[in-house]
Tab-separated table of C-alpha atoms and ligand atoms in Angstrom:
chain	number	residue	atom	x	y	z
A	150	MET	CA	0.206	-0.392	0.234
A	151	ASP	CA	1.221	3.500	-1.096
A	152	LYS	CA	2.230	5.706	1.327
A	153	ILE	CA	2.864	10.058	1.624
A	154	ILE	CA	5.491	10.974	3.449
A	155	ILE	CA	5.650	15.023	4.412
A	156	GLU	CA	8.045	17.956	5.914
A	157	GLY	CA	5.778	20.105	7.384
A	158	GLY	CA	7.059	23.779	8.218
A	159	GLN	CA	6.393	25.117	4.118
A	160	ARG	CA	3.794	28.201	3.929
A	161	LEU	CA	2.098	26.728	0.597
A	162	GLU	CA	2.816	29.094	-2.036
A	163	GLY	CA	0.677	29.447	-5.704
A	164	GLU	CA	-2.341	28.466	-7.866
A	165	VAL	CA	-4.461	25.333	-7.736
A	166	THR	CA	-7.468	24.411	-10.193
A	167	ILE	CA	-10.142	22.532	-8.643
A	168	SER	CA	-11.111	18.846	-10.770
A	169	GLY	CA	-14.396	17.365	-11.132
A	170	ALA	CA	-16.423	16.427	-7.925
A	171	LYS	CA	-16.437	13.470	-6.961
A	172	ASN	CA	-19.927	13.247	-5.208
A	173	ALA	CA	-21.521	14.246	-8.553
A	174	ALA	CA	-20.079	12.511	-10.958
A	175	LEU	CA	-21.024	9.306	-8.753
A	176	PRO	CA	-24.524	9.617	-9.560
A	177	ILE	CA	-24.685	11.568	-12.534
A	178	MET	CA	-22.658	8.635	-14.312
A	179	ALA	CA	-25.825	5.748	-12.887
A	180	SER	CA	-27.977	8.402	-14.397
A	181	THR	CA	-26.449	7.917	-18.005
A	182	LEU	CA	-28.987	3.832	-17.171
A	183	LEU	CA	-31.835	6.221	-17.955
A	184	ALA	CA	-30.519	7.725	-21.052
A	185	ASP	CA	-31.113	6.366	-24.043
A	186	GLY	CA	-27.955	6.285	-26.531
A	187	THR	CA	-24.320	7.282	-25.379
A	188	SER	CA	-23.878	10.628	-23.090
A	189	ALA	CA	-20.500	11.426	-23.023
A	190	LEU	CA	-19.651	13.623	-19.441
A	191	GLU	CA	-16.868	16.360	-19.136
A	192	ASN	CA	-14.886	17.524	-15.323
A	193	ILE	CA	-14.960	13.604	-14.236
A	194	PRO	CA	-12.081	13.590	-12.155
A	195	ASP	CA	-9.712	10.982	-12.374
A	196	LEU	CA	-9.904	8.950	-8.661
A	197	LEU	CA	-10.447	5.741	-7.528
A	198	ASP	CA	-14.420	5.879	-6.566
A	199	ILE	CA	-15.080	7.024	-10.503
A	200	ARG	CA	-12.788	4.199	-11.984
A	201	THR	CA	-15.019	2.072	-9.512
A	202	ILE	CA	-18.352	3.080	-10.335
A	203	ALA	CA	-17.527	3.019	-14.539
A	204	ASN	CA	-16.480	-1.078	-13.996
A	205	LEU	CA	-19.557	-1.601	-12.515
A	206	LEU	CA	-21.737	-0.046	-15.120
A	207	ARG	CA	-19.973	-2.250	-17.791
A	208	ARG	CA	-20.489	-4.848	-15.286
A	209	LEU	CA	-24.342	-4.340	-16.035
A	210	GLY	CA	-23.474	-4.082	-19.869
A	211	ALA	CA	-22.797	-0.924	-20.410
A	212	GLU	CA	-20.494	0.469	-22.705
A	213	VAL	CA	-18.354	3.283	-20.489
A	214	ASP	CA	-15.202	5.036	-22.070
A	215	LEU	CA	-13.158	7.080	-19.065
A	216	SER	CA	-10.507	9.030	-20.854
A	217	ALA	CA	-8.837	12.854	-19.434
A	218	GLY	CA	-11.544	14.152	-17.324
A	219	ARG	CA	-13.897	12.920	-19.834
A	220	ALA	CA	-16.567	9.587	-20.067
A	221	GLU	CA	-18.463	8.009	-22.760
A	222	ILE	CA	-21.237	5.687	-21.437
A	223	ASN	CA	-24.173	3.838	-23.459
A	224	SER	CA	-26.702	1.704	-21.151
A	225	ASN	CA	-28.849	0.212	-23.608
A	226	SER	CA	-26.785	-2.375	-24.349
A	227	VAL	CA	-27.751	-3.227	-20.644
A	228	GLU	CA	-28.932	-6.714	-19.125
A	229	ASN	CA	-27.563	-7.697	-16.294
A	230	LEU	CA	-28.984	-6.046	-13.139
A	231	VAL	CA	-26.660	-7.564	-10.342
A	232	ALA	CA	-24.283	-4.875	-9.219
A	233	PRO	CA	-22.382	-7.232	-7.173
A	234	TYR	CA	-20.840	-7.462	-3.458
A	235	GLU	CA	-17.305	-7.563	-4.579
A	236	LEU	CA	-17.870	-4.075	-5.645
A	237	VAL	CA	-20.385	-2.369	-3.828
A	238	LYS	CA	-18.640	-2.845	-0.533
A	239	THR	CA	-15.849	-1.027	-2.046
A	240	MET	CA	-17.736	1.993	-2.545
A	241	ARG	CA	-21.100	3.135	-0.615
A	242	ALA	CA	-22.340	4.847	-3.855
A	243	SER	CA	-22.581	2.002	-6.358
A	244	VAL	CA	-26.013	1.804	-3.958
A	245	LEU	CA	-27.591	4.850	-6.683
A	246	VAL	CA	-27.273	2.249	-9.876
A	247	LEU	CA	-30.707	1.411	-7.647
A	248	GLY	CA	-32.987	3.307	-8.602
A	249	PRO	CA	-32.267	3.977	-12.134
A	250	LEU	CA	-31.689	0.238	-12.893
A	251	LEU	CA	-35.567	-0.854	-11.209
A	252	THR	CA	-37.278	2.710	-12.934
A	253	ARG	CA	-35.858	1.333	-16.046
A	254	PHE	CA	-35.369	-2.272	-16.572
A	255	GLY	CA	-38.140	-3.269	-13.942
A	256	LYS	CA	-35.777	-4.531	-11.493
A	257	ALA	CA	-32.313	-4.441	-9.868
A	258	GLN	CA	-30.419	-6.485	-7.534
A	259	VAL	CA	-27.557	-4.718	-5.511
A	260	SER	CA	-25.260	-5.962	-3.104
A	261	LEU	CA	-26.567	-4.228	0.976
A	262	PRO	CA	-23.481	-1.562	1.436
A	263	GLY	CA	-22.786	-2.756	4.849
A	264	GLY	CA	-21.093	-0.115	7.498
A	265	CYS	CA	-18.074	2.091	6.857
A	266	ALA	CA	-15.443	3.559	8.710
A	267	ILE	CA	-17.596	7.079	9.112
A	268	GLY	CA	-20.806	4.687	11.213
A	269	ALA	CA	-23.947	2.139	10.270
A	270	ARG	CA	-24.819	4.251	7.288
A	271	PRO	CA	-28.306	2.435	6.632
A	272	ILE	CA	-30.252	2.995	3.206
A	273	ASN	CA	-33.492	2.348	4.999
A	274	LEU	CA	-34.790	5.633	3.300
A	275	HIS	CA	-33.713	4.886	-0.150
A	276	LEU	CA	-35.900	1.440	0.090
A	277	LYS	CA	-38.611	2.965	1.812
A	278	GLY	CA	-39.530	5.452	-0.937
A	279	LEU	CA	-38.277	2.638	-3.821
A	280	THR	CA	-41.591	1.038	-1.827
A	281	ALA	CA	-44.164	4.197	-1.592
A	282	MET	CA	-43.511	3.560	-5.691
A	283	GLY	CA	-44.797	0.409	-5.967
A	284	ALA	CA	-40.877	-1.103	-5.940
A	285	GLU	CA	-41.135	-5.817	-4.329
A	286	ILE	CA	-38.159	-5.101	-2.210
A	287	ASN	CA	-37.019	-8.320	-0.844
A	288	LEU	CA	-33.780	-8.210	1.039
A	289	GLU	CA	-31.961	-11.958	1.021
A	290	HIS	CA	-28.232	-13.047	1.581
A	291	GLY	CA	-27.142	-9.605	1.751
A	292	TYR	CA	-28.482	-8.166	-1.415
A	293	VAL	CA	-31.318	-6.015	-2.128
A	294	GLN	CA	-33.645	-7.802	-4.541
A	295	ALA	CA	-35.970	-5.371	-5.722
A	296	GLU	CA	-38.608	-5.341	-8.398
A	297	ALA	CA	-41.248	-3.230	-10.391
A	298	PRO	CA	-42.703	-5.535	-13.061
A	299	LEU	CA	-45.370	-2.704	-13.936
A	300	GLY	CA	-43.428	0.379	-13.434
A	301	LEU	CA	-42.755	2.961	-10.528
A	302	GLN	CA	-45.945	4.884	-9.215
A	303	GLY	CA	-45.425	8.453	-8.971
A	304	ALA	CA	-45.850	8.477	-4.863
A	305	ASP	CA	-44.766	11.996	-2.250
A	306	ILE	CA	-42.038	10.760	-0.271
A	307	PHE	CA	-40.677	12.666	2.739
A	308	PHE	CA	-37.774	11.293	3.987
A	309	ASP	CA	-36.860	11.532	7.621
A	310	LEU	CA	-34.147	12.948	7.468
A	311	PRO	CA	-32.440	14.340	4.415
A	312	THR	CA	-30.511	11.791	2.941
A	313	VAL	CA	-28.062	12.539	-0.122
A	314	THR	CA	-27.874	9.380	-2.062
A	315	GLY	CA	-31.155	8.992	-0.466
A	316	THR	CA	-32.553	11.964	-2.599
A	317	GLU	CA	-30.529	11.139	-4.942
A	318	ASN	CA	-31.727	7.192	-6.193
A	319	LEU	CA	-35.741	8.396	-5.601
A	320	LEU	CA	-34.821	11.426	-8.268
A	321	MET	CA	-33.068	8.779	-10.299
A	322	ALA	CA	-36.329	6.475	-10.159
A	323	ALA	CA	-39.359	9.430	-9.980
A	324	VAL	CA	-37.819	10.610	-13.536
A	325	LEU	CA	-39.330	6.829	-15.045
A	326	ALA	CA	-42.357	6.287	-13.061
A	327	ASN	CA	-45.603	6.559	-14.301
A	328	GLY	CA	-47.318	10.108	-12.587
A	329	THR	CA	-45.548	12.791	-10.146
A	330	THR	CA	-43.444	11.983	-7.798
A	331	ILE	CA	-42.708	14.514	-4.888
A	332	LEU	CA	-39.822	14.011	-2.655
A	333	ARG	CA	-39.985	16.547	0.702
A	334	ASN	CA	-37.430	17.261	2.662
A	335	ALA	CA	-34.601	16.412	0.716
A	336	ALA	CA	-31.004	17.128	0.674
A	337	ARG	CA	-29.781	20.221	-0.806
A	338	GLU	CA	-26.434	19.569	-1.606
A	339	PRO	CA	-25.212	21.447	-4.192
A	340	GLU	CA	-24.392	17.758	-5.743
A	341	VAL	CA	-27.932	16.852	-5.728
A	342	ALA	CA	-28.673	19.933	-7.676
A	343	ASP	CA	-26.239	18.642	-10.526
A	344	LEU	CA	-28.183	15.338	-10.520
A	345	ALA	CA	-31.029	16.970	-10.979
A	346	ASN	CA	-29.829	19.217	-13.843
A	347	ALA	CA	-27.851	16.243	-15.854
A	348	LEU	CA	-31.602	14.408	-15.045
A	349	THR	CA	-33.235	17.702	-16.796
A	350	ALA	CA	-31.222	18.392	-20.374
A	351	MET	CA	-31.719	14.129	-21.023
A	352	GLY	CA	-35.410	15.925	-20.600
A	353	ALA	CA	-36.529	15.055	-17.351
A	354	LYS	CA	-39.197	17.255	-15.227
A	355	ILE	CA	-38.603	18.689	-12.430
A	356	GLU	CA	-39.393	21.147	-10.167
A	357	GLY	CA	-37.718	22.527	-6.756
A	358	ILE	CA	-34.075	21.910	-7.925
A	359	GLY	CA	-31.852	23.637	-4.890
A	360	THR	CA	-35.119	23.177	-2.914
A	361	ASP	CA	-35.915	20.458	-0.222
A	362	VAL	CA	-38.813	19.451	-2.130
A	363	LEU	CA	-38.742	18.280	-5.775
A	364	THR	CA	-41.967	17.618	-7.930
A	365	ILE	CA	-40.592	15.491	-10.736
A	366	GLU	CA	-43.881	14.268	-13.747
A	367	GLY	CA	-42.447	11.303	-15.208
A	368	VAL	CA	-41.933	10.826	-18.396
A	369	LYS	CA	-41.816	7.921	-20.994
A	370	SER	CA	-38.075	7.968	-21.738
A	371	LEU	CA	-34.349	10.054	-21.211
A	372	LYS	CA	-31.913	11.292	-24.241
A	373	ALA	CA	-27.896	10.205	-24.500
A	374	ILE	CA	-26.648	14.246	-22.882
A	375	SER	CA	-23.652	16.358	-23.060
A	376	TYR	CA	-22.605	17.698	-19.011
A	377	GLY	CA	-20.296	18.790	-17.094
A	378	VAL	CA	-19.993	17.815	-13.635
A	379	MET	CA	-19.680	21.310	-11.278
A	380	SER	CA	-16.040	20.704	-9.672
A	381	ASP	CA	-15.296	19.972	-6.001
A	382	ARG	CA	-16.590	21.755	-2.635
A	383	ILE	CA	-14.442	19.876	-0.797
A	384	GLU	CA	-11.426	20.180	-2.697
A	385	ALA	CA	-11.585	23.382	-2.545
A	386	ALA	CA	-13.022	23.528	0.723
A	387	THR	CA	-9.136	21.432	1.762
A	388	PHE	CA	-6.890	23.819	-0.173
A	389	MET	CA	-8.252	26.662	1.683
A	390	ALA	CA	-7.583	24.583	5.228
A	391	ALA	CA	-4.477	24.190	3.918
A	392	ALA	CA	-3.609	27.661	3.376
A	393	GLY	CA	-4.321	29.067	7.076
A	394	ILE	CA	-3.153	25.705	8.827
A	395	THR	CA	0.840	26.392	6.667
A	396	GLY	CA	0.056	30.415	7.027
A	397	GLY	CA	0.091	30.376	3.286
A	398	ARG	CA	-1.781	32.402	0.503
A	399	ILE	CA	-3.467	30.166	-1.850
A	400	THR	CA	-5.527	30.596	-5.303
A	401	ILE	CA	-7.971	28.440	-5.979
A	402	LYS	CA	-8.946	27.682	-8.983
A	403	GLN	CA	-12.361	26.571	-11.379
A	404	ALA	CA	-14.024	26.245	-7.603
A	405	PRO	CA	-17.718	26.615	-7.511
A	406	VAL	CA	-17.935	29.709	-4.388
A	407	SER	CA	-21.815	29.861	-4.822
A	408	ALA	CA	-21.276	25.984	-3.023
A	409	LEU	CA	-19.228	27.379	-0.424
A	410	THR	CA	-20.367	29.818	1.974
A	411	ALA	CA	-21.062	27.353	4.738
A	412	VAL	CA	-17.448	27.157	4.754
A	413	GLU	CA	-15.899	30.348	4.011
A	414	ASN	CA	-17.953	32.279	6.775
A	415	LYS	CA	-15.949	29.483	9.773
A	416	LEU	CA	-12.943	29.792	7.635
A	417	LYS	CA	-12.774	33.892	8.188
A	418	GLN	CA	-13.656	33.659	12.125
A	419	THR	CA	-11.071	31.204	11.709
A	420	GLY	CA	-8.229	34.301	10.732
A	421	LEU	CA	-8.383	33.288	6.617
A	422	LYS	CA	-8.944	35.893	4.337
A	423	PHE	CA	-10.781	35.842	0.654
A	424	ASP	CA	-11.045	37.755	-1.890
A	425	HIS	CA	-12.654	36.342	-5.403
A	426	PRO	CA	-10.558	38.173	-8.306
A	427	GLY	CA	-12.676	36.146	-10.885
A	428	GLN	CA	-16.909	34.175	-10.360
A	429	ASP	CA	-14.852	30.580	-10.290
A	430	THR	CA	-11.538	31.938	-8.139
A	431	ILE	CA	-10.866	32.585	-4.204
A	432	VAL	CA	-7.841	33.758	-3.275
A	433	VAL	CA	-7.057	32.266	0.563
A	434	THR	CA	-4.961	33.767	2.901
A	435	GLY	CA	-3.802	32.511	5.603
A	436	PRO	CA	-3.529	34.103	9.315
A	437	SER	CA	-0.230	34.197	11.375
A	438	ARG	CA	-1.770	32.698	14.359
A	439	ILE	CA	-5.457	30.675	13.599
A	440	ASN	CA	-8.726	31.618	16.194
A	441	SER	CA	-10.396	28.809	17.774
A	442	VAL	CA	-13.716	28.813	16.213
A	443	ASP	CA	-16.545	25.751	17.446
A	444	ILE	CA	-18.332	23.926	13.988
A	445	LYS	CA	-21.035	21.934	13.721
A	446	THR	CA	-21.942	19.626	10.935
A	447	GLU	CA	-25.326	20.079	9.362
A	448	PRO	CA	-27.028	18.944	5.437
A	449	TYR	CA	-26.705	21.636	3.294
A	450	PRO	CA	-26.447	24.782	3.460
A	451	GLY	CA	-25.170	24.138	7.273
A	452	PHE	CA	-21.259	23.649	7.587
A	453	PRO	CA	-20.573	20.390	5.779
A	454	THR	CA	-19.241	17.424	7.161
A	455	ASP	CA	-17.421	16.223	4.660
A	456	MET	CA	-15.438	19.055	6.365
A	457	GLN	CA	-15.077	18.471	9.786
A	458	ALA	CA	-11.854	16.526	9.925
A	459	GLN	CA	-10.098	18.986	8.115
A	460	PHE	CA	-10.885	21.853	9.666
A	461	MET	CA	-10.049	19.774	13.591
A	462	ALA	CA	-6.286	19.309	11.925
A	463	MET	CA	-6.454	23.306	11.748
A	464	MET	CA	-7.579	24.053	15.397
A	465	CYS	CA	-5.328	21.336	16.540
A	466	PHE	CA	-2.931	24.447	15.790
A	467	ALA	CA	-4.993	27.030	16.685
A	468	SER	CA	-4.665	29.890	20.128
A	469	GLY	CA	-7.276	28.673	22.412
A	470	LEU	CA	-10.257	25.904	22.650
A	471	SER	CA	-12.885	24.506	19.818
A	472	VAL	CA	-15.965	22.703	20.158
A	473	ILE	CA	-16.960	20.326	17.174
A	474	THR	CA	-19.785	18.878	16.895
A	475	GLU	CA	-20.280	15.469	14.235
A	476	THR	CA	-24.308	15.551	13.713
A	477	ILE	CA	-24.780	13.739	10.236
A	478	PHE	CA	-21.857	10.398	10.910
A	479	ASP	CA	-22.386	8.442	14.271
A	480	ASN	CA	-18.272	7.150	14.067
A	481	ARG	CA	-16.880	10.055	12.352
A	482	PHE	CA	-13.329	10.917	14.790
A	483	ILE	CA	-11.189	8.126	13.365
A	484	HIS	CA	-9.159	11.026	13.597
A	485	VAL	CA	-8.151	11.951	16.366
A	486	SER	CA	-6.730	9.177	17.753
A	487	GLU	CA	-4.410	9.676	14.788
A	488	LEU	CA	-3.917	13.502	14.842
A	489	GLU	CA	-2.562	12.481	18.769
A	490	ARG	CA	0.164	10.385	17.278
A	491	MET	CA	1.121	13.736	16.458
A	492	GLY	CA	0.609	16.247	19.568
A	493	ALA	CA	-3.039	17.083	19.155
A	494	ASP	CA	-5.183	17.171	22.844
A	495	ILE	CA	-8.649	16.536	21.771
A	496	ARG	CA	-10.751	14.850	24.080
A	497	LEU	CA	-13.875	13.034	22.948
A	498	SER	CA	-17.646	13.215	24.300
A	499	GLY	CA	-20.077	11.546	22.780
A	500	ASN	CA	-20.208	13.357	18.626
A	501	THR	CA	-17.933	16.281	20.122
A	502	ALA	CA	-14.842	16.891	20.031
A	503	ILE	CA	-13.120	19.091	22.068
A	504	VAL	CA	-9.682	20.460	20.466
A	505	GLU	CA	-7.162	22.612	23.085
A	506	GLY	CA	-4.715	24.404	20.533
A	507	VAL	CA	-1.188	23.555	20.912
A	508	PRO	CA	2.176	25.442	20.028
A	509	ALA	CA	3.394	22.369	17.256
A	510	LEU	CA	2.765	19.070	16.503
A	511	LEU	CA	5.144	16.679	16.110
A	512	GLY	CA	5.213	14.488	13.301
A	513	ALA	CA	4.545	11.303	13.677
A	514	PRO	CA	3.889	7.575	10.995
A	515	VAL	CA	0.120	8.034	10.567
A	516	MET	CA	-2.804	5.664	9.506
A	517	ALA	CA	-5.498	6.942	6.848
A	518	THR	CA	-8.902	5.292	7.970
A	519	ASP	CA	-11.644	6.961	5.098
A	520	LEU	CA	-10.980	9.784	2.932
A	521	ARG	CA	-11.729	13.048	4.722
A	522	ALA	CA	-9.637	11.626	7.923
A	523	SER	CA	-6.413	11.220	5.468
A	524	ALA	CA	-6.775	14.496	4.170
A	525	SER	CA	-6.416	16.302	8.132
A	526	LEU	CA	-3.478	13.702	8.135
A	527	VAL	CA	-2.287	15.292	5.637
A	528	LEU	CA	-2.905	18.462	7.083
A	529	ALA	CA	-1.259	18.040	9.775
A	530	GLY	CA	1.749	17.032	8.010
A	531	LEU	CA	2.256	20.267	5.919
A	532	ALA	CA	2.262	22.247	10.003
A	533	ALA	CA	4.154	20.107	12.118
A	534	LYS	CA	7.669	20.331	13.140
A	535	GLY	CA	9.814	17.143	11.325
A	536	GLN	CA	8.270	14.652	8.858
A	537	THR	CA	4.655	13.017	8.796
A	538	GLU	CA	4.109	9.164	7.176
A	539	VAL	CA	0.781	8.588	6.436
A	540	SER	CA	-0.356	4.784	5.391
A	541	ARG	CA	-2.698	3.586	3.491
A	542	VAL	CA	-3.193	6.245	1.214
A	543	TYR	CA	-5.739	4.587	-0.977
A	544	HIS	CA	-8.416	6.356	1.112
A	545	ILE	CA	-7.069	9.702	-0.274
A	546	ASP	CA	-7.099	7.955	-3.619
A	547	ARG	CA	-11.179	7.961	-3.666
A	548	GLY	CA	-11.516	11.140	-3.412
A	549	TYR	CA	-7.997	13.886	-4.268
A	550	GLU	CA	-7.055	14.326	-7.959
A	551	ARG	CA	-2.770	13.568	-8.018
A	552	ILE	CA	-3.210	15.427	-4.783
A	553	GLU	CA	0.549	14.933	-3.786
A	554	GLU	CA	1.207	16.769	-7.498
A	555	LYS	CA	-1.328	19.671	-6.670
A	556	LEU	CA	0.214	21.049	-2.875
A	557	SER	CA	3.882	20.479	-4.189
A	558	GLY	CA	2.731	22.991	-6.854
A	559	LEU	CA	1.754	24.469	-4.233
A	560	GLY	CA	5.413	24.527	-2.648
A	561	ALA	CA	4.891	20.884	0.138
A	562	ARG	CA	7.155	19.199	0.528
A	563	ILE	CA	5.524	15.669	-0.790
A	564	ARG	CA	6.134	12.503	-1.594
A	565	ARG	CA	4.650	9.490	-2.355
A	566	ILE	CA	6.368	5.448	-1.980
A	567	LYS	CA	5.598	3.150	-3.590
A	568	ALA	CA	5.016	0.012	-1.582
B	889	EPZ	C1	-23.256	11.013	1.115
B	889	EPZ	O1	-23.042	9.813	1.491
B	889	EPZ	C2	-21.630	11.832	0.530
B	889	EPZ	N1	-21.565	10.133	-0.251
B	889	EPZ	C3	-21.169	11.307	1.565
B	889	EPZ	O2	-19.679	11.609	1.378
B	889	EPZ	C4	-20.829	12.407	2.596
B	889	EPZ	O3	-20.759	12.154	3.656
B	889	EPZ	C5	-22.738	12.831	3.336
B	889	EPZ	O4	-23.154	12.536	1.509
B	889	EPZ	C6	-23.679	13.175	3.065
B	889	EPZ	O5	-23.460	14.248	3.283
B	889	EPZ	C7	-21.303	10.200	-1.383
B	889	EPZ	O6	-22.329	11.523	-2.188
B	889	EPZ	C8	-21.389	9.218	-2.943
B	889	EPZ	P1	-26.749	10.379	3.671
B	889	EPZ	P2	-24.801	9.716	1.590
B	889	EPZ	O7	-27.526	9.812	3.210
B	889	EPZ	O8	-25.112	10.022	0.864
B	889	EPZ	C9	-28.550	8.870	8.085
B	889	EPZ	C10	-17.469	11.893	1.062
B	889	EPZ	O9	-16.246	11.918	1.565
B	889	EPZ	N2	-29.059	7.628	7.140
B	889	EPZ	O10	-26.745	11.709	4.196
B	889	EPZ	O11	-24.148	7.775	2.143
B	889	EPZ	C11	-26.666	7.662	7.447
B	889	EPZ	O12	-26.257	6.825	7.821
B	889	EPZ	C12	-18.464	11.353	1.210
B	889	EPZ	O13	-17.365	12.250	-0.268
B	889	EPZ	C13	-29.964	6.901	6.837
B	889	EPZ	O14	-30.572	6.650	8.853
B	889	EPZ	O15	-25.104	10.394	3.186
B	889	EPZ	C14	-26.642	9.376	7.825
B	889	EPZ	O16	-26.303	9.410	9.480
B	889	EPZ	C15	-18.096	10.549	2.779
B	889	EPZ	N3	-30.564	6.166	6.523
B	889	EPZ	C16	-26.619	10.118	7.506
B	889	EPZ	O17	-28.186	9.943	7.466
B	889	EPZ	C17	-30.582	6.232	5.209
B	889	EPZ	O18	-31.369	5.543	4.499
B	889	EPZ	C18	-25.833	11.160	6.805
B	889	EPZ	O19	-26.299	9.822	5.315
B	889	EPZ	C19	-29.201	6.712	3.850
B	889	EPZ	C20	-29.271	7.408	5.024
């Protein structure tokens, strides 16, 4: 397994260009199962998870060509309606093929994703919604067996909580259903809106995009599209934190500025300065001393859970005490014990972490455990004294395109050791 070695203490300076958003590309690639013909998707990031869903679509029988930030997908030859355990267990977002397969082909067998490092992560709300639309759902041998031989029927669905992929699965199921579907308490993440815009380009009829009530009028068929995926707000936010933690100055290009309001607001309180010289460019300047700031993760437009670990890394160096509350996942503090190995002073109590800033962290061998935890360890390594060795970096490769290349371009002393 590869490792990343970082010599801390460099102020990061220069320009970085943000890649396409993983959490928009994944549902939009799955949505091509709904379209008749070959869809061409642009701004697709080169990530492990993208290659995983491409392989899953091929396993279903779709023709998928991935190259140079572009994905061409034709699903007319899909005939295998089974998403197998060995693929779904490596990436839970594979569950996003359930809605499209069921609504277009009338049947789907998708392995239950199981839990992951950050929590139990059930898909009960996905299944409850599909059942409300008339699907027959059975759970057998670790698989969801779903059938809708007469097609899905429009339904009025209320989500007990604003699940992101749950909203995406039901949105994709609804666009080819018979009649009208209303999704209430729907997730408002920008990636959900990006999917809805891609579906609209296919000919879907969706109202309320960007709000928590989506109204979908089912249509008979959808056409293939050419579509550019939005850029990654969490990658952009991670580079903002990199400027903050190293006291550097980074120009972030192709950033989805309007999707970063909550993050920018919180980072300003820590002392970061922001300039917006162009519509998708942000210049971030880190302070000489980071202020301690409390955060509480919330569904969009609140502070994103996918930035909690990175923000905590910054607070380890801050001038006082900060309270970090994680409300989305039940186990998203795995990075805490690794940060403590570097000298961080963090106390956990349930879903709250109390971080006492310290003058410095010391580089150490640490282990990545999930995508955003690994980003927080890299950030801590950038500012720590001495050498940090992050192992199991395949976690970081799932969500960050060429991270050590981008950080090196900003002056970081970082290299990958192929194991
Ligand atoms: C999406 O996961 C993202 N993944 C996650 O990003 C992100 O952290 C999360 O949304 C929250 O923003 C993708 O978009 C591929 P949820 P998802 O359903 O959809 C509970 C990353 O780092 N829940 O909104 O799986 C669930 O257990 C990844 O890129 C149910 O109880 O998240 C969790 O506690 C990590 N039943 C909460 O809701 C359900 O049926 C939010 O989950 C569904 C969810």
